[in-house]
Short mmCIF file of C-alpha atoms in Angstrom, two decimals:
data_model
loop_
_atom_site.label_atom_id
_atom_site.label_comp_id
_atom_site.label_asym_id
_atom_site.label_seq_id
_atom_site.Cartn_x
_atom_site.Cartn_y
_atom_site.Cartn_z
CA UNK A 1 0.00 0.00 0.00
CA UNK A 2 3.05 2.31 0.58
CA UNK A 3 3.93 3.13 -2.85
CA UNK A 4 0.28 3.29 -4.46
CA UNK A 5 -1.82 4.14 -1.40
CA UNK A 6 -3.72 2.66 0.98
CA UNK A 7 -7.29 3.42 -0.97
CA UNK A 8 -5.80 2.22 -4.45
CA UNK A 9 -4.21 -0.80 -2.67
CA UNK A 10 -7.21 -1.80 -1.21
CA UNK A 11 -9.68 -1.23 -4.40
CA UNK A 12 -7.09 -3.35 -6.25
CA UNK A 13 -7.42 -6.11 -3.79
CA UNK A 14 -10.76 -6.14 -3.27
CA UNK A 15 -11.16 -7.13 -7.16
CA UNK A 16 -8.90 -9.99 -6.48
CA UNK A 17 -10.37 -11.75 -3.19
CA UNK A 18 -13.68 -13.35 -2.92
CA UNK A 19 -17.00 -12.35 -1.50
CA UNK A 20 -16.19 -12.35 2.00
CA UNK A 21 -12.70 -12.54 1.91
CA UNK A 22 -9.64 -11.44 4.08
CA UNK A 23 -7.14 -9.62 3.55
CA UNK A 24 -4.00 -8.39 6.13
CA UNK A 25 -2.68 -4.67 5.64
CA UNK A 26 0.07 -3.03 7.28
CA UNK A 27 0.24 0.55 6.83
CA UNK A 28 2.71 2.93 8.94
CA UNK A 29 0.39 5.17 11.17
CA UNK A 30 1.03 7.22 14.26
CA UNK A 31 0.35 6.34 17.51
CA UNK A 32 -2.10 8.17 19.67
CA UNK A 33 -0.42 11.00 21.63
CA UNK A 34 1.16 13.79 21.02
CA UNK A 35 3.76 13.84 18.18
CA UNK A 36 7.40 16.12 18.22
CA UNK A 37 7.71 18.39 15.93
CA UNK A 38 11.02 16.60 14.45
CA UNK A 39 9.29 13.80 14.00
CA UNK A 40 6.40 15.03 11.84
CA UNK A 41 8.46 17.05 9.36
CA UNK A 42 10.35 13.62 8.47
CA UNK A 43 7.29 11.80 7.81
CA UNK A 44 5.65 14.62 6.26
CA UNK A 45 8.42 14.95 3.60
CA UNK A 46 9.01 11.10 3.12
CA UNK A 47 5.29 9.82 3.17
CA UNK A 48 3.04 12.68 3.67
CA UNK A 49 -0.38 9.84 3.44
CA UNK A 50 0.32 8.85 6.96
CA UNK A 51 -2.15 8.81 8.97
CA UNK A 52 -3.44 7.25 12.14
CA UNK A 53 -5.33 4.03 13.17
CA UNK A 54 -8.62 5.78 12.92
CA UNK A 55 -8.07 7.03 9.31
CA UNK A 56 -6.54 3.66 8.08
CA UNK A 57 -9.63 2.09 9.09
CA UNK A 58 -11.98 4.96 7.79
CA UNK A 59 -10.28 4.24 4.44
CA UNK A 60 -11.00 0.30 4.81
CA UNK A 61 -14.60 1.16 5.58
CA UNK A 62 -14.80 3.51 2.81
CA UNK A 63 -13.52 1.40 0.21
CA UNK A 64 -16.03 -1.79 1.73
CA UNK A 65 -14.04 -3.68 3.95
CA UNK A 66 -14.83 -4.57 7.28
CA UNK A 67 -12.10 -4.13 10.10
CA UNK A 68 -12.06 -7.61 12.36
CA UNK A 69 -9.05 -6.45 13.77
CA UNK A 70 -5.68 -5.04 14.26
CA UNK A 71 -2.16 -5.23 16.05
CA UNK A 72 1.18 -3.33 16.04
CA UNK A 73 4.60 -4.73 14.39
CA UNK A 74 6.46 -5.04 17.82
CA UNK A 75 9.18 -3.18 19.00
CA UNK A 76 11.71 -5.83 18.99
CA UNK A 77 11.04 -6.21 14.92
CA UNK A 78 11.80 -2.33 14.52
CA UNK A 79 15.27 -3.22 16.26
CA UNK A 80 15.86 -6.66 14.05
CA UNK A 81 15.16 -4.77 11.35
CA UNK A 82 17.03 -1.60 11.78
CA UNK A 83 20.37 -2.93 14.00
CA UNK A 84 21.13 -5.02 11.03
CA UNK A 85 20.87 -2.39 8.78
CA UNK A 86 22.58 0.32 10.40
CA UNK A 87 25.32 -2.49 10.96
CA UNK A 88 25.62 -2.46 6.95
CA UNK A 89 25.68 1.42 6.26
CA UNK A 90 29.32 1.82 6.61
CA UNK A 91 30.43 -1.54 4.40
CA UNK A 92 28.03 0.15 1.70
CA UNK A 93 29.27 3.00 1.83
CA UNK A 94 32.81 1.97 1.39
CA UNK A 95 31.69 0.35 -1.86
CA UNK A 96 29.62 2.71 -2.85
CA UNK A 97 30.94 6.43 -3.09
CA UNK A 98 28.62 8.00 -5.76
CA UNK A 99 26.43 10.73 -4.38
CA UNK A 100 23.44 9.22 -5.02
CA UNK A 101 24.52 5.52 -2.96
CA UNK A 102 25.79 8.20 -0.22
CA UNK A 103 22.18 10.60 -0.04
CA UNK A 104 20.26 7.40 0.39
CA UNK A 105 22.60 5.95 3.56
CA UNK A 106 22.19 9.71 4.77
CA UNK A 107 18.28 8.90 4.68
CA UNK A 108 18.52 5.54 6.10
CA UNK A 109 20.75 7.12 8.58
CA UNK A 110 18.17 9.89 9.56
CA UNK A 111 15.44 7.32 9.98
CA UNK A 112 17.23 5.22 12.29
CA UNK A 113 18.26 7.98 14.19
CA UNK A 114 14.29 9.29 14.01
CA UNK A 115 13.08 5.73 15.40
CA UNK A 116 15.71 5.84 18.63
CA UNK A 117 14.41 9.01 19.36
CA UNK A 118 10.38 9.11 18.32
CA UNK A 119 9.92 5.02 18.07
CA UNK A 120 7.00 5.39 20.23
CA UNK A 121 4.94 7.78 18.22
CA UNK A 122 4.56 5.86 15.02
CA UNK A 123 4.68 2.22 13.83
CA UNK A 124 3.27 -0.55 11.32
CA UNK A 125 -0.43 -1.35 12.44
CA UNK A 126 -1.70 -4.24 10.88
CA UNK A 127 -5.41 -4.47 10.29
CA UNK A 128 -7.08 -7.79 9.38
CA UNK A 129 -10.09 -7.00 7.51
CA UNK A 130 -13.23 -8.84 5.99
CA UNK A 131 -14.32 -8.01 2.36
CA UNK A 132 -18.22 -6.44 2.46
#
């Protein structure tokens, strides 16, 4: 859903399961509380669709699906995912000197360092939903 959107995602899908069907979504959302101010300009320049657990499940309503439930990606999955990577950065960039290679560890870099800081205010949710 990331790279077409959550309502085109789902429309497409919707044409592909069954009557009744189920479908799993993760979408990244914010967390309820209050969010910093560093923390929304990132995610407002790299995905500026984000919303929250309400919305995501407005937009499965709206596009016919019925929301049976719903969980977060753990914590500990953030930190397999992200030690791992930030464990590669400086290998890559070794190998890789153009600028380009070099803006994107700079990105991956600043996200990492956004999710030690802000970790708490955002994550995947996962909604398991029911086709109408």
């Amino acid at each position: 859903a990331y790279s077409v959107g959550v309502p085109a995602a789902l429309a497409a899908w919707r044409r592909l399961l069954a009557p009744a069907g189920w479908l799993v979504l993760s979408e990244l959302c914010w967390r309820e509380g209050a969010r910093s101010a560093e923390a929304a300009a990132f995610w407002q320049r790299e995905y500026p669709d984000m919303g929250d657990v309400t919305q995501l499940e407005a937009r499965c309503a709206a596009a016919g699906y019925a929301v049976r439930g719903g969980f977060w990606l753990p914590d500990d999955a953030w930190a397999a995912y992200y030690g791992p990577l930030e464990a590669a950065v400086p290998a890559v960039r070794a190998r890789h000197p153009q600028a380009e290679a070099q803006a994107a560890l700079d990105d991956i870099g600043r996200e990492i360092a956004l999710w030690r800081r802000f970790g708490g205010e955002f994550g995947y949710r996962f909604v398991v939903a029911q086709r109408g």
